[in-house]
Structure formats: structure tokens, C-alpha cells
XYZ file of C-alpha atoms in Angstrom:
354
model
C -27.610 -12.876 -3.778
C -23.516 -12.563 -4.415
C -22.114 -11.874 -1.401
C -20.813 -7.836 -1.505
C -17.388 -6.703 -0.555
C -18.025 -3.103 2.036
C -15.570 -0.360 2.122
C -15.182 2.509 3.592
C -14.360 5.709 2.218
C -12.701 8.627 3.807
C -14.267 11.477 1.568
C -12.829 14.534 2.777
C -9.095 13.006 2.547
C -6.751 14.086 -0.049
C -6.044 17.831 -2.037
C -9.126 17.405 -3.764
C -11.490 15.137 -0.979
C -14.956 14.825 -2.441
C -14.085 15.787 -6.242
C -11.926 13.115 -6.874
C -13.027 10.453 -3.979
C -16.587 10.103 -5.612
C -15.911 10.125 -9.363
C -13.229 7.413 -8.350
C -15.706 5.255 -6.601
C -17.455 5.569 -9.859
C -15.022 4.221 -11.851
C -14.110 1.022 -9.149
C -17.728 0.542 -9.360
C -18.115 -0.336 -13.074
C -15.226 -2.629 -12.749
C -16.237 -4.330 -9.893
C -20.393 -4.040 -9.038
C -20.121 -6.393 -5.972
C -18.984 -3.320 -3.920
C -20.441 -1.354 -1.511
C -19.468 1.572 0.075
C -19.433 3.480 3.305
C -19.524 6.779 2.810
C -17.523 9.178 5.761
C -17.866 13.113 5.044
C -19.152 16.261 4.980
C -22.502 16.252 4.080
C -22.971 19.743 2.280
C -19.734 18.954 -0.058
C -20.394 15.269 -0.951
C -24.158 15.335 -1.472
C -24.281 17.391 -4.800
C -22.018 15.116 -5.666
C -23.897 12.458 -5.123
C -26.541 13.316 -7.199
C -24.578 13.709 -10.136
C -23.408 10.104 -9.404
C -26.541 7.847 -9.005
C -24.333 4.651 -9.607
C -22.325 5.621 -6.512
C -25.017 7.077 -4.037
C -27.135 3.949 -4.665
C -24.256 1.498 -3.895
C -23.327 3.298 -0.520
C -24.567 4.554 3.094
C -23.798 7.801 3.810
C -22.150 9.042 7.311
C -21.975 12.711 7.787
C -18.874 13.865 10.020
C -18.124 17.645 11.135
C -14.341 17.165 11.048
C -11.819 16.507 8.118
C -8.130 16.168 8.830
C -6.121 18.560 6.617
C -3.268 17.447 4.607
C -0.493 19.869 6.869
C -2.157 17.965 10.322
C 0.298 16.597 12.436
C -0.397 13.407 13.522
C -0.639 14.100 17.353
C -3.037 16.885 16.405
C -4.951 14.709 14.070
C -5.549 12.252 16.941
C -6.644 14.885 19.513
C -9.280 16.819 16.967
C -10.141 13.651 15.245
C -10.874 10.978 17.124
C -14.251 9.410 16.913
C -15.285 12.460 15.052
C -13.473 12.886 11.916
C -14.257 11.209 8.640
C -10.481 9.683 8.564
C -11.219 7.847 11.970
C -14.952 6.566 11.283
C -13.725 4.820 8.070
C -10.742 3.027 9.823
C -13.635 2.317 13.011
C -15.834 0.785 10.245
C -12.681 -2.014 9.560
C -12.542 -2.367 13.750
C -16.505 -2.478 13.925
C -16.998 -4.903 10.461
C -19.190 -3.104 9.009
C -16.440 -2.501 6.228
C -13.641 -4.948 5.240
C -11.149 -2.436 4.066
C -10.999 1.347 4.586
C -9.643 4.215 1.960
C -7.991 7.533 2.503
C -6.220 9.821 0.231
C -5.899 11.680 3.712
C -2.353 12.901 5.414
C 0.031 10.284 5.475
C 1.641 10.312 8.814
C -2.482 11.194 10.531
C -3.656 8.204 8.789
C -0.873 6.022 10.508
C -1.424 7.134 13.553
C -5.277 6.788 13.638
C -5.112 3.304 11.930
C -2.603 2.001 14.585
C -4.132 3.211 17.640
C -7.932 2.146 16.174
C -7.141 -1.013 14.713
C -3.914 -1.930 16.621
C -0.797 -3.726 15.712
C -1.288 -7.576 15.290
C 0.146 -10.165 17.421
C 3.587 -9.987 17.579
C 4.162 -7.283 15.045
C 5.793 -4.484 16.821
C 5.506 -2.061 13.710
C 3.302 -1.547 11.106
C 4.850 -1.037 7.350
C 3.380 0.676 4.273
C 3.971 -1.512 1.172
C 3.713 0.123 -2.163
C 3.625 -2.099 -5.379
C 6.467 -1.378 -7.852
C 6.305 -1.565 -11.989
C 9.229 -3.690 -12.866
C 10.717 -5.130 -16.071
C 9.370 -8.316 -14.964
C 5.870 -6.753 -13.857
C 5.394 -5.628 -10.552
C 7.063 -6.192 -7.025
C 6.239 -5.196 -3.027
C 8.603 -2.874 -1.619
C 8.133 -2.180 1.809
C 8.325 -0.156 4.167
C 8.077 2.913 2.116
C 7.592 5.225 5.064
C 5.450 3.984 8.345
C 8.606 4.492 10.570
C 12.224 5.524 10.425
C 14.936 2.594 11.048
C 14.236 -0.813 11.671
C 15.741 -3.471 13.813
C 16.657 -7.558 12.413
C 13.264 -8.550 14.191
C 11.501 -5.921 12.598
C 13.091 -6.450 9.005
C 11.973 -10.103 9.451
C 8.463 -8.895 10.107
C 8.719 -6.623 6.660
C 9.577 -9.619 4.885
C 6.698 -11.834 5.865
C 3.861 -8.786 5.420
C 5.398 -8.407 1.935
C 5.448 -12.084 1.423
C 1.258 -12.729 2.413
C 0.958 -9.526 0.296
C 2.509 -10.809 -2.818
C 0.833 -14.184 -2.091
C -2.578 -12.295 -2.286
C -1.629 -9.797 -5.083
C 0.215 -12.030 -7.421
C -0.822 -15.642 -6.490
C 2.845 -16.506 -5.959
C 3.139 -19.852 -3.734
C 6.344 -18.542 -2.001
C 7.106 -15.610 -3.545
C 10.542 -14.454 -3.613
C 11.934 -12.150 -0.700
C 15.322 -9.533 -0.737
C 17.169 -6.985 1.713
C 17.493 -4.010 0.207
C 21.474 -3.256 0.966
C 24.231 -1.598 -0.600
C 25.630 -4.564 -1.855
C 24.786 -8.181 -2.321
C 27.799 -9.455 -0.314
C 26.747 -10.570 3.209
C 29.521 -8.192 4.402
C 28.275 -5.236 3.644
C 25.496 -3.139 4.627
C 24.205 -2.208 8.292
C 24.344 -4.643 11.052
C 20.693 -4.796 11.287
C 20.440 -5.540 8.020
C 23.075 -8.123 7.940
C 21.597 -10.165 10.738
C 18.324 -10.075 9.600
C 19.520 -11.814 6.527
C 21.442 -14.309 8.329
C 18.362 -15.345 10.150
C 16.180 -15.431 7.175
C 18.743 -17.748 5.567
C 18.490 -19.877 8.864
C 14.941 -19.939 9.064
C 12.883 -22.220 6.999
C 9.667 -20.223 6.242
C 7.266 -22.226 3.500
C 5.398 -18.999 2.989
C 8.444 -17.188 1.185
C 11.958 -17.688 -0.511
C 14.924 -15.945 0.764
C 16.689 -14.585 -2.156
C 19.518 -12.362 0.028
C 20.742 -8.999 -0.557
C 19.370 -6.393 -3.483
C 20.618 -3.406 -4.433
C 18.796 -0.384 -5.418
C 18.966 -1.303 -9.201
C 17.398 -4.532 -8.375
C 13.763 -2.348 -7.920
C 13.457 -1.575 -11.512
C 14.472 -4.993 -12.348
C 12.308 -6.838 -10.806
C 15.004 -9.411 -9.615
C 12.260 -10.489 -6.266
C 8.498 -10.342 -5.930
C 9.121 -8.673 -2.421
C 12.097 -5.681 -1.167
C 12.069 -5.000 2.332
C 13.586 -2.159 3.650
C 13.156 0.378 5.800
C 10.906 3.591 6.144
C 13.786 6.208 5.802
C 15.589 4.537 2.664
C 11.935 3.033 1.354
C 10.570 6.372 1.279
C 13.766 7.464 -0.914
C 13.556 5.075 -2.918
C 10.002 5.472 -3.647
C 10.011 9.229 -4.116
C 13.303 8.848 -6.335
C 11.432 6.511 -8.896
C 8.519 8.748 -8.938
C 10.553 12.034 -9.981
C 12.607 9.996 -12.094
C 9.141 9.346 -14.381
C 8.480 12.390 -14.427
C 12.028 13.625 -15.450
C 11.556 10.869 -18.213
C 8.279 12.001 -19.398
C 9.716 15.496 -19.451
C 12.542 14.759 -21.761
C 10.246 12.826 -23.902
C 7.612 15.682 -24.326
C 10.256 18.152 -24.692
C 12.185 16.240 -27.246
C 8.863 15.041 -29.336
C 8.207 19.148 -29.834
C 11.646 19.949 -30.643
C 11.686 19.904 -34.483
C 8.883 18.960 -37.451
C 10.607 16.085 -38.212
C 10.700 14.601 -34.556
C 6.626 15.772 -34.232
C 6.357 13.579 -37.193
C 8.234 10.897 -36.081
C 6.312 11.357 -33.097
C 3.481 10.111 -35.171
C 4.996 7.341 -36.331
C 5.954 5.794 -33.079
C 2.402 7.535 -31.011
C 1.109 3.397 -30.151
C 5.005 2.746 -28.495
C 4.989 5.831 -26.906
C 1.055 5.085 -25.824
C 2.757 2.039 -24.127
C 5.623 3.334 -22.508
C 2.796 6.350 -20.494
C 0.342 3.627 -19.731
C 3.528 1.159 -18.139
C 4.826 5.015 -16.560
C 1.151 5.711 -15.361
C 1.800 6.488 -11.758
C -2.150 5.951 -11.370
C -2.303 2.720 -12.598
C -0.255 1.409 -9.201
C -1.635 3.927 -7.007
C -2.508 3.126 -3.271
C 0.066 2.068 -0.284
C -1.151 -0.921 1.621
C -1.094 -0.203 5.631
C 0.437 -3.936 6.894
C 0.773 -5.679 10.254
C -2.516 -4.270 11.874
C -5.695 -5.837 13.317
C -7.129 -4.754 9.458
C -6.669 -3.372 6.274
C -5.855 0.328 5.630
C -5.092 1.324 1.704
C -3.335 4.953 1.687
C -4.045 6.409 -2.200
C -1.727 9.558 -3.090
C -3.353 13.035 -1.873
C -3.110 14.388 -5.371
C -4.038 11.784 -7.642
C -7.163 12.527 -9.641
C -10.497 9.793 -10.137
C -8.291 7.338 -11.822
C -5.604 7.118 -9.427
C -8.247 6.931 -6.547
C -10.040 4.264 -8.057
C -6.871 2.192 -8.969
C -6.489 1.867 -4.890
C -10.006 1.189 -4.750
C -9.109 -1.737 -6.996
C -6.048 -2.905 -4.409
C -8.397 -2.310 -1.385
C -10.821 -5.124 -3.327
C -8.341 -7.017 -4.552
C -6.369 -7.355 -0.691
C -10.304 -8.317 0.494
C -11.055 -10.897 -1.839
C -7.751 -12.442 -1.682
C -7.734 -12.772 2.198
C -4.543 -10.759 2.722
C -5.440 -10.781 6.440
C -5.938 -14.298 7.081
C -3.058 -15.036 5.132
C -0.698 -12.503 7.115
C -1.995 -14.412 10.200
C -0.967 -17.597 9.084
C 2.070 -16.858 8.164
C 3.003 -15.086 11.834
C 2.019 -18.504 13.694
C 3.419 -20.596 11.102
C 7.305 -18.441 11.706
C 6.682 -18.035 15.707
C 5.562 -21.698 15.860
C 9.335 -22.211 14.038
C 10.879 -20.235 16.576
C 9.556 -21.563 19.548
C 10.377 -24.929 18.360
C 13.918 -24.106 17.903
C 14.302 -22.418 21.020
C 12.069 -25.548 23.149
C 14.657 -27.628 25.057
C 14.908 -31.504 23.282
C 16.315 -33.533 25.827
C 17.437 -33.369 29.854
C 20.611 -32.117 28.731
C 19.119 -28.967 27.172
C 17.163 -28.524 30.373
């Protein structure tokens, strides 16, 4: 029998919890039948909705749970009510337990954070976790991360962005050593914060065969695609991120509103419909849905709160793809592989250096 990939599902999470969480494991299970799931929710809500989706309530094991964490929860207050109980917690405890490889949650942001780090824990060495979102480029896609975990960010920490993003890429894109920027205000190795400059310096310094150091991007560089990786952090990440997003839909805007102007541009609208097809498909914020939780003792994929069954089953599709591609292991191996560099170069060489 193939072997089956288990994750866990935090029903309740999101604006729309059951309604969109089910239909969306619907969808992720067509595409990819090896999957189980665990189920963590409310037992009145998500069984009708079960029934209407046999595919989904045969491929999973239900856990009822008498407490969802609402989208306005602060994270403090999430951990207090929530803990142990809620359906946000037991699918992140399924990761620590192993029953499931990979948890879900369209659940609050900043409650999900807090639960994940404090269940699963940070992993050795890693001080902070990051959320990495994958970017549509000119070139195809890129990691950017952190896109919101935590505000500021140290050299050390920076340095710790830049090899979660790299073992991500590795697992997303099957890059060898994919390519690795500071996001900065210029590309100049004068400029920028000092932070920022030093952690470049060192990356330069430090031979890592996991990723290349490519320097300094700029904020034009996201679109472009110039590196598989940006690291940044939270504060300007989450920006950035949110910037790009309101920027589609700006774009889309003027589109619509510019297609329904006049007869002539409705029927040059007709003319063009498979290259404007192509430009909402490669603008699809669902298609690249779900933030990757990095650095803990596990994998944690935050989807959007208001994304609907697509969108929900496109990070469905990340959480499998991060599972079967070993982003863990590889994360690990890449941490001993740079400490293991930096212990050598700090290890005394002869008497003199004692």
C-alpha cells in the first residue's frame, strides 16, 4: 500500500472555517489521493459538511474541539483559552505528536505563531521563526521571507532567514543552491541598515554549499525575480507583501473598469479574452496562497483567512509539497552544515592561537 502523507486541518480557522476548509480539502484531494487528513473542529458545523463531501470524510479522522480561536484573538489570549483545547492547537500538537506531518490553518495570524512556537518550539539554534510566502515573478516564483513572524531582525537572525529560505527553495523549486538576496535600499554595500549590512558581509564571507549569495536587492528586484530567495525582515516583509497584493488588485481594477468603458473596448475585450485569461490566472492570488511557518521543530502552513476553497486548497498543495520534499530534514542539514563552518573558523589551529 503507497505510503500516505497525514495532515492536519484546523477547521474552524479562517472568516469562513468549515465552508471553505472542507470544500478545499476536496479539491487537494483529487489532485493528490495519497492524503489523509486530521480533522480538528466543531463537530455540529463540520459534520453536515461532511456528508455532502464523502471523498473528504472518508480520507480523514475526525477530532471534535469546543474552542475556535477568532480571527480579532490576541495572541496571549489565544494561548490562555486555547491551549490543548482549541482546534488551532490540536492540529499544530498532531505535527509535535506525528500523527500528522504538516498542520493547516487559515486561523489568526499572530495566534497561530504563537501556538506553533510554544507547541512545536524553535529549532536548534534558530532564535526566531520566519513566515516565508512564495512570490509570482517574471522569472516564475521566488521565497521572500520574513513576511511578518516578528518585527526587526538582527545580522544573526538575517543569516538564519537566508538559510530557511534557501532549504525552502531547495524543496519547492529543486534548485541545488538556489540563489539568496538582502532586501536593502540599494545594492551598494554602503547603504542600508547596519544589520543589514553586516549580515551581508558575513554571507559573502561564509562559504555555505546549500545557497548562493547574490548581495543586496531592492524592492523592484521582487517582481523581477532577480533571486530564488529575499530575506528581509517582518516589518518591511509584511509591506512588501501587502503592497503587491493591493497593487493586483488596483491592476485588476483598472482592467475591469477600462474593458466596460466603451463598445468598442468590450469588443476588443473579446478579442484579447485568452491574454487577458492569462494575465488573471498569473494575478490569481489563490494560486500562491499559504505562508510557510520556518525554523520550528515542524511544519506550520498559514493560508489567507479570506480565501475561498481554491485558495485553501492551493496551501494544502504547499503543505504536501514541503512534506514530500523533506523541507525539514533539509532545513536541518543545512543549520549543522553553517554552525559546523562556524565553529571551525572560530576553533584555534595551532599553539599560537591558543
Amino acid at each position: 500500500m503507497a505510503k500516505t502523507i497525514p495532515i492536519s486541518l484546523d477547521v474552524m480557522g479562517g472568516d469562513n472555517g468549515a465552508e471553505v476548509v472542507i470544500p478545499g480539502a476536496e479539491i487537494a484531494l483529487v489532485r493528490h489521493p495519497d492524503i489523509r487528513f486530521l480533522l480538528y473542529g466543531n463537530e455540529k458545523v463540520v459534520a453536515p459538511l461532511l456528508e455532502k463531501y464523502p471523498r473528504v470524510r472518508d480520507a480523514s479522522t475526525f477530532h471534535h474541539c469546543d474552542i475556535s480561536i477568532a480571527m480579532d484573538t490576541k495572541p496571549s489570549q489565544a494561548l490562555r483559552q486555547g491551549r490543548w483545547r482549541s482546534s488551532m492547537w490540536r492540529s499544530i500538537e498532531a505535527v509535535k505528536t506525528g500523527d500528522a506531518s504538516v498542520a493547516v490553518s487559515a486561523g489568526n495570524t499572530g495566534a497561530l505563531m504563537a501556538m506553533s512556537k510554544f507547541c512545536l518550539r524553535t529549532m536548534a539554534n534558530i532564535e526566531r521563526p520566519a513566515i516565508a510566502a512564495i512570490w509570482p515573478t517574471m522569472r516564475g516564483e521566488s521565497v521572500v521571507l520574513d513576511v511578518g513572524a516578528t518585527i526587526g531582525a538582527d545580522a544573526q537572525q538575517l543569516i538564519d532567514f537566508a538559510i530557511l529560505g534557501g532549504a525552502m527553495a531547495r524543496a519547492l523549486f529543486g534548485v541545488q543552491r538556489p540563489t539568496v538576496g538582502l532586501l536593502n535600499i540599494g545594492v551598494e554595500e554602503v547603504k542600508g541598515l547596519e544589520e543589514v549590512r553586516t549580515a551581508g558581509r558575513l554571507l559573502r564571507e561564509t562559504p555555505l554549499r546549500s545557497l548562493q549569495y547574490a548581495g543586496f536587492v531592492e524592492g523592484d528586484d521582487l517582481g523581477k525575480g532577480t533571486v530564488d530567495v529575499v530575506v528581509t525582515e517582518g516589518f518591511a516583509g509584511n509591506i512588501a507583501l501587502k503592497t503587491a497584493e493591493g497593487t493586483a488588485k488596483q491592476i485588476g481594477s483598472y482592467l475591469r473598469s477600462a474593458m466596460n468603458r466603451t463598445f468598442m473596448s468590450r469588443i476588443g475585450y473579446l478579442f484579447a479574452k485568452g491574454a487577458f485569461d492569462l494575465l488573471r490566472e498569473k494575478m490569481d492570488p489563490r494560486k500562491v496562497n499559504g505562508g510557510v511557518f520556518l525554523g520550528l521543530n515542524g511544519i506550520v502552513i498559514k493560508s489567507h483567512g479570506g480565501t475561498d476553497a481554491e485558495g485553501y486548497a492551493s496551501a494544502i498543495d504547499l503543505a504536501y509539497d514541503m512534506v514530500k520534499n523533506e523541507l525539514t530534514h533539509k532545513i536541518a542539514q543545512d543549520l549543522v552544515h553553517y554552525h559546523r563552518g562556524r565553529f571551525a573558523e572560530a576553533a584555534p589551529t595551532s599553539e599560537g592561537d591558543l
